[in-house]
PDB file of C-alpha atoms in Angstrom:
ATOM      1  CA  UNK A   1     -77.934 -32.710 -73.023  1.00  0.00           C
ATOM      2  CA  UNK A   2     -77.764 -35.298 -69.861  1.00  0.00           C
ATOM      3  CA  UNK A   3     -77.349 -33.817 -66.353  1.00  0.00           C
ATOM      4  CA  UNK A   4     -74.895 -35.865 -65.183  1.00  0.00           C
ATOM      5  CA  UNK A   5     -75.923 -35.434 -61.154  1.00  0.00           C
ATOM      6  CA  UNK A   6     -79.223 -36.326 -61.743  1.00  0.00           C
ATOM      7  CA  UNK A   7     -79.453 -38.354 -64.776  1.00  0.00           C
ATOM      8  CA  UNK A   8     -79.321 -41.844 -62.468  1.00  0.00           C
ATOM      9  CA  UNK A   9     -82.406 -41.085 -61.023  1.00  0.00           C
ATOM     10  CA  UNK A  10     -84.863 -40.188 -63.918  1.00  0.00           C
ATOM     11  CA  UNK A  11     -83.201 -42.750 -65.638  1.00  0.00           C
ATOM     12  CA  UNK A  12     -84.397 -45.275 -62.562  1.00  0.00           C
ATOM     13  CA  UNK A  13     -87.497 -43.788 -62.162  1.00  0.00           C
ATOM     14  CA  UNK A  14     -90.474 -46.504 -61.693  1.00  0.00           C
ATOM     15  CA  UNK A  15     -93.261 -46.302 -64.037  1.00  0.00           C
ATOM     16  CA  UNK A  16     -96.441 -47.526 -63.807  1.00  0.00           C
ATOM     17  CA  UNK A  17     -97.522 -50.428 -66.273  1.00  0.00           C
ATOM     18  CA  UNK A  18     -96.938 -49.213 -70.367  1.00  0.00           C
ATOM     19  CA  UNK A  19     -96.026 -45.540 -69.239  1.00  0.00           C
ATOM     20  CA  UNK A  20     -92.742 -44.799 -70.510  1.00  0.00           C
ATOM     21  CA  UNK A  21     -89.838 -43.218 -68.981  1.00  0.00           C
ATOM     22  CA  UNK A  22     -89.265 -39.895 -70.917  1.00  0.00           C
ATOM     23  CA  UNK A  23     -85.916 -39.511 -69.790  1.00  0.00           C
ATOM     24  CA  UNK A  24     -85.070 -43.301 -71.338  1.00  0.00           C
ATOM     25  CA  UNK A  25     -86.699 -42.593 -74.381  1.00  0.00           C
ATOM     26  CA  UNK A  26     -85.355 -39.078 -75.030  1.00  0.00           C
ATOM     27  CA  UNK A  27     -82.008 -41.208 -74.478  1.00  0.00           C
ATOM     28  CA  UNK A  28     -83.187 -43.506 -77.153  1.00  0.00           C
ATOM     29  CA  UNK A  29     -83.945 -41.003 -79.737  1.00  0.00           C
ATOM     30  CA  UNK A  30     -80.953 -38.996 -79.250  1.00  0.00           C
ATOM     31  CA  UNK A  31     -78.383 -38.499 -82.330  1.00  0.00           C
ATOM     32  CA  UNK A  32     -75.799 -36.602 -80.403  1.00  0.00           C
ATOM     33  CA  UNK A  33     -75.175 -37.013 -76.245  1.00  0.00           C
ATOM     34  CA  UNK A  34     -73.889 -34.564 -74.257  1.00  0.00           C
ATOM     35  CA  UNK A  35     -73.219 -35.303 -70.353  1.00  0.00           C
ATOM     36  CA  UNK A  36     -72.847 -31.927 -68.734  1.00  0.00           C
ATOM     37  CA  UNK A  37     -71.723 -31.385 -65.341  1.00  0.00           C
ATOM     38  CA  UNK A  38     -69.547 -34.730 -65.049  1.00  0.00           C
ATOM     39  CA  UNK A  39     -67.747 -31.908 -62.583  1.00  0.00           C
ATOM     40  CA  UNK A  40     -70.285 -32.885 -60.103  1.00  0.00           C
ATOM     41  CA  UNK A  41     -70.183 -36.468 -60.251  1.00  0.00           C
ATOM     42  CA  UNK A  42     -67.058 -39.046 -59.331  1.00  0.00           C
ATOM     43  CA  UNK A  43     -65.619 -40.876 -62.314  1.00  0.00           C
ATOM     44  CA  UNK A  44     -67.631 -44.197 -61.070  1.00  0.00           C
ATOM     45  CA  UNK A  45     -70.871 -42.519 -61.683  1.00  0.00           C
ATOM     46  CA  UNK A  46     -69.835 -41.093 -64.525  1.00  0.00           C
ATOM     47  CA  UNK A  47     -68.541 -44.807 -65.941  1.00  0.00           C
ATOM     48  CA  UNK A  48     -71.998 -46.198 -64.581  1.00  0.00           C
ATOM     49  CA  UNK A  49     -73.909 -43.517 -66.801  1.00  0.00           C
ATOM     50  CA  UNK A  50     -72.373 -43.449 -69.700  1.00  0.00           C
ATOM     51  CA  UNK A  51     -73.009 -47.490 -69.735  1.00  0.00           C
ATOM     52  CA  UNK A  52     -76.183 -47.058 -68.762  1.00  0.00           C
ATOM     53  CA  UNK A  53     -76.763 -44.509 -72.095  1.00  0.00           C
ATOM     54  CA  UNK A  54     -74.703 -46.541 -74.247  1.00  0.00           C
ATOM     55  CA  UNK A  55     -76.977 -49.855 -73.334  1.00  0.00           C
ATOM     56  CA  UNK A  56     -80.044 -47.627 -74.140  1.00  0.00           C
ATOM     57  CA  UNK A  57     -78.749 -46.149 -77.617  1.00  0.00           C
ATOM     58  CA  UNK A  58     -75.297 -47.326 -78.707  1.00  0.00           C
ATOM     59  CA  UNK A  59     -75.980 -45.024 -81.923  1.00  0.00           C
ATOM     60  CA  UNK A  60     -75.553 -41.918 -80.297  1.00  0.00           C
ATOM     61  CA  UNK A  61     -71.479 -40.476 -79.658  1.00  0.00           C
ATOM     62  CA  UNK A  62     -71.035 -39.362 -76.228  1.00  0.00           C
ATOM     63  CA  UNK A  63     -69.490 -36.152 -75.597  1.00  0.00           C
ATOM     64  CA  UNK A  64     -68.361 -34.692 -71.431  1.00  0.00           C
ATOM     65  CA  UNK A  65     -68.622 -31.349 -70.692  1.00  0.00           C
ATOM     66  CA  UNK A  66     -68.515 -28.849 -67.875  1.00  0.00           C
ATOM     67  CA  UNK A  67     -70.804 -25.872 -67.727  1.00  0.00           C
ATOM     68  CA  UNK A  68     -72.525 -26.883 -71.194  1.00  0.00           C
ATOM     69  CA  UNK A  69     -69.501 -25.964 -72.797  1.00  0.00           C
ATOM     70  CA  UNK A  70     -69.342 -28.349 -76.141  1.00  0.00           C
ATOM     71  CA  UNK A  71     -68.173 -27.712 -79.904  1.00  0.00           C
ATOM     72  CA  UNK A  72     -71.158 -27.002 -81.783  1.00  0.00           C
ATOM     73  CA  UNK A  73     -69.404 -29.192 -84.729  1.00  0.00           C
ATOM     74  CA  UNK A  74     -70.458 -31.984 -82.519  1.00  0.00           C
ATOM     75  CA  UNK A  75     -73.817 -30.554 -81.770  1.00  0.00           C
ATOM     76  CA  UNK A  76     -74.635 -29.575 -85.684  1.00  0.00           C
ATOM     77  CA  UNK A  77     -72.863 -32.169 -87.561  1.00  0.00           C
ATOM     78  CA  UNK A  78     -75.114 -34.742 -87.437  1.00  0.00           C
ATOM     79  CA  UNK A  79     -75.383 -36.764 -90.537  1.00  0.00           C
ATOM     80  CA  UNK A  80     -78.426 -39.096 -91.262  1.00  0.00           C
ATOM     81  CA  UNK A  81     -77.013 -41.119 -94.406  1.00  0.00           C
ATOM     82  CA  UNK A  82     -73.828 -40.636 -93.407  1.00  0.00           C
ATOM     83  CA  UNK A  83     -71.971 -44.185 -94.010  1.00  0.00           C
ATOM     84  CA  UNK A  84     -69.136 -43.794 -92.075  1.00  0.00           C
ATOM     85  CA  UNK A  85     -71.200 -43.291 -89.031  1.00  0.00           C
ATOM     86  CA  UNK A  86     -73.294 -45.728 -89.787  1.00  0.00           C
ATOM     87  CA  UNK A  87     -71.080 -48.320 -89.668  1.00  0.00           C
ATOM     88  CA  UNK A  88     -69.031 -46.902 -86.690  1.00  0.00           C
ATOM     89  CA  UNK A  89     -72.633 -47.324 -84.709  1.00  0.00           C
ATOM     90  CA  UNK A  90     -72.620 -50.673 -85.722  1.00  0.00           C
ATOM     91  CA  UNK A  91     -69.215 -51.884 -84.995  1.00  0.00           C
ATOM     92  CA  UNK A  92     -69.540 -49.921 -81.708  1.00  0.00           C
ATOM     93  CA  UNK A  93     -72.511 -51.606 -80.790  1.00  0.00           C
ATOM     94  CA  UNK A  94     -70.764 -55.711 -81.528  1.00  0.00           C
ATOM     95  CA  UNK A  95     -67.822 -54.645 -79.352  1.00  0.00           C
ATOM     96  CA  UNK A  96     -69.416 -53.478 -76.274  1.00  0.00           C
ATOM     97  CA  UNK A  97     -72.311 -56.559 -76.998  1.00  0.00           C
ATOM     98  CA  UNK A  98     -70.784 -58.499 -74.063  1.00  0.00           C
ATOM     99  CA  UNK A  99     -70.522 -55.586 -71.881  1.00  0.00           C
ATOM    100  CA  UNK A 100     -73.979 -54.476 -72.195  1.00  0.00           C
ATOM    101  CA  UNK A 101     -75.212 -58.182 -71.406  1.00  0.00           C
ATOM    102  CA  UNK A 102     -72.836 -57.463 -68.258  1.00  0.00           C
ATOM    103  CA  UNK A 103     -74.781 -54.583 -67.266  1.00  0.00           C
ATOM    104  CA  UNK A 104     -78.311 -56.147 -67.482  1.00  0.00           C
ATOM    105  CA  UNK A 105     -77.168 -58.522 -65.310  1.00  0.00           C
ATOM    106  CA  UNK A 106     -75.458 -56.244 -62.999  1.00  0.00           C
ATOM    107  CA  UNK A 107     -78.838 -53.979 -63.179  1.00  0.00           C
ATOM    108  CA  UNK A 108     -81.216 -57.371 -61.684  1.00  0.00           C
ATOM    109  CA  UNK A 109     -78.590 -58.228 -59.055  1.00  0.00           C
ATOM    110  CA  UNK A 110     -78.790 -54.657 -57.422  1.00  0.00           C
ATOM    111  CA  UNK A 111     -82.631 -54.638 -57.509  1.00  0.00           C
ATOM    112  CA  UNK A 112     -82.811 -58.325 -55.647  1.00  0.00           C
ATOM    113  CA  UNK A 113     -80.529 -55.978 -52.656  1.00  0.00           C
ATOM    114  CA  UNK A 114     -82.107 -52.802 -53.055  1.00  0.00           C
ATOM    115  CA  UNK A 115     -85.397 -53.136 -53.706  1.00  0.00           C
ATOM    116  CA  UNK A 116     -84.820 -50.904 -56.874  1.00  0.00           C
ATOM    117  CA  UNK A 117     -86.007 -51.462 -60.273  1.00  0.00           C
ATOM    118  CA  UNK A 118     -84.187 -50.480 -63.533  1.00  0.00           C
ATOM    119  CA  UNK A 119     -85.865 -49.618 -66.791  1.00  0.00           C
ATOM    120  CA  UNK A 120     -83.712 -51.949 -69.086  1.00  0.00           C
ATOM    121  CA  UNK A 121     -86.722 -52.866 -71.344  1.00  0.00           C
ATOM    122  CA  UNK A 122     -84.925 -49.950 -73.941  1.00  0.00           C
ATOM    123  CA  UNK A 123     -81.777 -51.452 -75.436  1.00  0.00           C
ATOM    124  CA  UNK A 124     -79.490 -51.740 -78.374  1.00  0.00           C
ATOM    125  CA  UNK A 125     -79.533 -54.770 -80.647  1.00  0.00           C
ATOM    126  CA  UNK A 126     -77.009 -54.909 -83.338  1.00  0.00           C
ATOM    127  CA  UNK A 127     -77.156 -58.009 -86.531  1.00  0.00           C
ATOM    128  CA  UNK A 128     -73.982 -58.547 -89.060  1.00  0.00           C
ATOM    129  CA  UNK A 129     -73.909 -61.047 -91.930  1.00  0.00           C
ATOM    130  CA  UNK A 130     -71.891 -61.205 -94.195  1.00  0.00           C
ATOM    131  CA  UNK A 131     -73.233 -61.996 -98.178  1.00  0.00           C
ATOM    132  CA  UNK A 132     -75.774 -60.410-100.025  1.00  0.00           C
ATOM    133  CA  UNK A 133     -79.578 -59.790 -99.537  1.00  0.00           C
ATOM    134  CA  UNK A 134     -82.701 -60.066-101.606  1.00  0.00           C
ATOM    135  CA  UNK A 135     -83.770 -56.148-100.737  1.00  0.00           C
ATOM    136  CA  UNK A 136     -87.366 -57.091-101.732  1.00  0.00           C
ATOM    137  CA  UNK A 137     -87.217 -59.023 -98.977  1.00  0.00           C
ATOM    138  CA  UNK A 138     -85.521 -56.924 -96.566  1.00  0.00           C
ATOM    139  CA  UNK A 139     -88.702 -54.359 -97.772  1.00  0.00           C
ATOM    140  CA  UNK A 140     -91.068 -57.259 -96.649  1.00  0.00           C
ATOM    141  CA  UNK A 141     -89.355 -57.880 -93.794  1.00  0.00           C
ATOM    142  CA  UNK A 142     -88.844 -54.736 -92.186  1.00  0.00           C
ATOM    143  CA  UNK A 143     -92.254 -53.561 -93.166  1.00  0.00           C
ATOM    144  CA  UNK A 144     -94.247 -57.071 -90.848  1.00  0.00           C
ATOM    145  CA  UNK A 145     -91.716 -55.497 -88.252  1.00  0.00           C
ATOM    146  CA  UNK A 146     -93.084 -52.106 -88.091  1.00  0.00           C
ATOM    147  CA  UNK A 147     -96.479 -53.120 -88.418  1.00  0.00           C
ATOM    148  CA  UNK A 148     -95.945 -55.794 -85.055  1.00  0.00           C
ATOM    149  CA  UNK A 149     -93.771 -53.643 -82.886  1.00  0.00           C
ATOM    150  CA  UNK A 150     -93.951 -49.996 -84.796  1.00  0.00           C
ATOM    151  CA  UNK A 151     -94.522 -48.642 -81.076  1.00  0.00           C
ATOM    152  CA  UNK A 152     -91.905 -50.192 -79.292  1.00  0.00           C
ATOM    153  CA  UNK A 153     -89.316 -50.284 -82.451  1.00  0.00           C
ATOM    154  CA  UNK A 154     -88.050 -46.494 -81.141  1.00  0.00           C
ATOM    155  CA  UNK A 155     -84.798 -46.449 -84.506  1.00  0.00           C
ATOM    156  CA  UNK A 156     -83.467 -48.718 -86.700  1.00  0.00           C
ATOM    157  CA  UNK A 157     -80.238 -47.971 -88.990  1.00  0.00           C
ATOM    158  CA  UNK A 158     -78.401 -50.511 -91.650  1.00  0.00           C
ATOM    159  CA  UNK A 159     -75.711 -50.858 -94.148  1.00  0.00           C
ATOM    160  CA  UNK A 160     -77.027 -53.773 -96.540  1.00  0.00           C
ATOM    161  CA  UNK A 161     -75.402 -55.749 -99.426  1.00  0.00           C
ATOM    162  CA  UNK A 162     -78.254 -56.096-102.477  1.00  0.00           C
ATOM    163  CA  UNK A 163     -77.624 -58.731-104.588  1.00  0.00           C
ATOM    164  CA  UNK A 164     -77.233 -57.455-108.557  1.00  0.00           C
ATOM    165  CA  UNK A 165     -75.751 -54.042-107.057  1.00  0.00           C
ATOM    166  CA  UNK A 166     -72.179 -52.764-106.543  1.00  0.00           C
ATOM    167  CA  UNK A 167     -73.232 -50.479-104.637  1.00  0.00           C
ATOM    168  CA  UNK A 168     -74.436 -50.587-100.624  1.00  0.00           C
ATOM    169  CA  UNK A 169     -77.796 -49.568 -99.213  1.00  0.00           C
ATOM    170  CA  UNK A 170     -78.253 -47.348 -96.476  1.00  0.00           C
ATOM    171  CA  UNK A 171     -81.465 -47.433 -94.776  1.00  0.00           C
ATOM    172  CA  UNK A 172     -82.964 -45.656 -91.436  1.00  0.00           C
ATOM    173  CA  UNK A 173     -86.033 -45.368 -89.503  1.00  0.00           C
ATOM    174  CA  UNK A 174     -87.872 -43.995 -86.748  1.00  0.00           C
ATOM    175  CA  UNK A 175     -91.191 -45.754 -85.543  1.00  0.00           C
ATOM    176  CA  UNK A 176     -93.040 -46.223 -88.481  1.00  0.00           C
ATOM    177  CA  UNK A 177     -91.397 -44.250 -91.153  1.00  0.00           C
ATOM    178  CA  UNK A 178     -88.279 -45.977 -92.985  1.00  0.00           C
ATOM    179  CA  UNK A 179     -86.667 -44.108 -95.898  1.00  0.00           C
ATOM    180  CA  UNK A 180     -83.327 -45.348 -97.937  1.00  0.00           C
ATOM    181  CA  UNK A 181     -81.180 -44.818-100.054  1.00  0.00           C
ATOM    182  CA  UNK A 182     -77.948 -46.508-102.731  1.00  0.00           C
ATOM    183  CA  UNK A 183     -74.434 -45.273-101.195  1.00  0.00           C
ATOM    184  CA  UNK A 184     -71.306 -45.430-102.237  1.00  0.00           C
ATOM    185  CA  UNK A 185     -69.830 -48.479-104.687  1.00  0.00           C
ATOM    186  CA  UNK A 186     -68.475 -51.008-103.060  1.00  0.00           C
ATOM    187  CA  UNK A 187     -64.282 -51.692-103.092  1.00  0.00           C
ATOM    188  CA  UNK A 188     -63.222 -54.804-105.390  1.00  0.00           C
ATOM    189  CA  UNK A 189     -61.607 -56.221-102.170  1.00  0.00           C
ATOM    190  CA  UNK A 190     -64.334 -54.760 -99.858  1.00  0.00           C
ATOM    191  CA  UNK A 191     -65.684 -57.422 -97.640  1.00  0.00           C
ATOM    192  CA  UNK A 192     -69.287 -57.142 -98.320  1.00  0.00           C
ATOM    193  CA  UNK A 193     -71.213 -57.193 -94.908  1.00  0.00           C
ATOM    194  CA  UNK A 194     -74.737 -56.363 -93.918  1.00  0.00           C
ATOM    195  CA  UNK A 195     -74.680 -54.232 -90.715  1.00  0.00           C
ATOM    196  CA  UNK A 196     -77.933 -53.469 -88.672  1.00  0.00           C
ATOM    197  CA  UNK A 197     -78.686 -51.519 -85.095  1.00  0.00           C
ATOM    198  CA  UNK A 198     -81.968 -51.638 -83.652  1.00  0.00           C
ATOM    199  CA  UNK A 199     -83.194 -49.484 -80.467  1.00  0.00           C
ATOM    200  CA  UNK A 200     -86.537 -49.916 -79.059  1.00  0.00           C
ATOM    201  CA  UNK A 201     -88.542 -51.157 -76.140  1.00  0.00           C
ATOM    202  CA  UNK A 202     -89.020 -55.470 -75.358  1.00  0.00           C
ATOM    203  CA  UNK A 203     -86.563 -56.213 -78.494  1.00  0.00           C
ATOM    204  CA  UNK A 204     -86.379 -59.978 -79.328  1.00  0.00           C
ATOM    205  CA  UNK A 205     -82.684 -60.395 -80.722  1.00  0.00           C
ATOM    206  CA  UNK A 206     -83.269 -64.162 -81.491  1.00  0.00           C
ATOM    207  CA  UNK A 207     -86.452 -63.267 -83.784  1.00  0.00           C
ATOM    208  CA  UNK A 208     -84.451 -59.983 -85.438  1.00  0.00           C
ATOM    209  CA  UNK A 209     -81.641 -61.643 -86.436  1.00  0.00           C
ATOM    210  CA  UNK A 210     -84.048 -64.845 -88.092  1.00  0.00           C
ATOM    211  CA  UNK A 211     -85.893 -62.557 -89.853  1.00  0.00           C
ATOM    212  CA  UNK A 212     -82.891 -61.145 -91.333  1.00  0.00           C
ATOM    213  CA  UNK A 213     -81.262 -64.166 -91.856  1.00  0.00           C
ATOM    214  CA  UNK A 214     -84.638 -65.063 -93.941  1.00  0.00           C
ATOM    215  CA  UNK A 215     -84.004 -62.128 -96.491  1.00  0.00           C
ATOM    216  CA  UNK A 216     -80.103 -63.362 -97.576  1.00  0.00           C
ATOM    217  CA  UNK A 217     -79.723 -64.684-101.377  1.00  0.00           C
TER     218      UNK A 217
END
């Protein structure tokens, strides 16, 4: 649960040198987002935060409230293999791409006139290819990835198209530990597409999405 008065400022708070921000990475860990007290707050700030949280982790569905008030079916029903959310985090993630680059940019243009630093080292990358993978490779891959950047690699989620299978492969992660699993048989007419989201600190789109591109058949 985000206080939505005072969520701005942890979320801005300056760190020294490789401390992290709590508040960012509770943010990033997050599964479920609730921004109480948006009562208190105009609906500016409240379109400036809920940016701000979606640049951090685009995985996580945001849900307003007043006075904490909140369905617990949105609290409770949270679903780790669950493909349909998934691959709504994912397609979330490509269509507000642009507007997260937006943000970054806005984020360095107040700091040159404030004197104000943002935290936007903690961000969302998402990769989709179409076609089919080698998912002994994928293994590989994803395995050198945790080793080099297990620290800073906060969650990773992915749909993936095996070669050999008719089935997709659902795969998650948090740090170090990545567990997966076969889902559900692909349609005959289903476009078969390989949908990944990444959140962690320093991430280096251009090398995730080469390394990826390495593991297709």
């Amino acid at each position: 649960m985000v206080d939505s008065k005072h969520a701005m400022q942890h979320l801005d708070e300056v760190k020294p040198r490789f401390v992290v921000n709590e508040a960012v990475e509770q943010v990033a860990y997050a599964d479920r987002i609730i921004l109480n007290k948006i009562d208190l707050v105009s609906e500016d700030e409240l379109d400036k935060l809920t940016k701000r949280i979606m640049h951090i982790n685009v995985m996580a569905p945001i849900k307003l409230a007043k006075y904490g008030s909140v369905d617990m079916d949105f609290v409770l029903g949270v679903g780790g293999y669950d493909l349909e959310r998934i691959n709504s985090e994912v397609l979330a993630d490509n269509s507000c791409h642009g507007k997260h680059q937006h943000n970054i940019a806005q984020g360095h243009h107040e700091k040159h006139h404030h004197d104000h630093v943002h935290d936007t080292t903690v961000s969302s990358v998402s990769i989709v290819f179409e076609g089919t993978v080698d998912l002994d490779e994928v293994d590989d891959w994803l395995e050198r990835l945790v080793e080099e950047k297990g620290e800073d690699l906060y969650r990773m989620k992915g749909i993936l198209s095996v070669t050999g299978s008719n089935q997709c492969y659902i795969f998650q992660g948090v740090h170090s530990t990545l567990d997966g699993c076969p889902g559900k048989a692909w349609e005959p007419d289903e476009k078969r597409i390989n949908k990944l989201v990444f959140i962690g600190r320093n991430l280096d789109e251009t090398a995730l999405r080469k390394g990826f591109r390495g593991c297709l058949a």
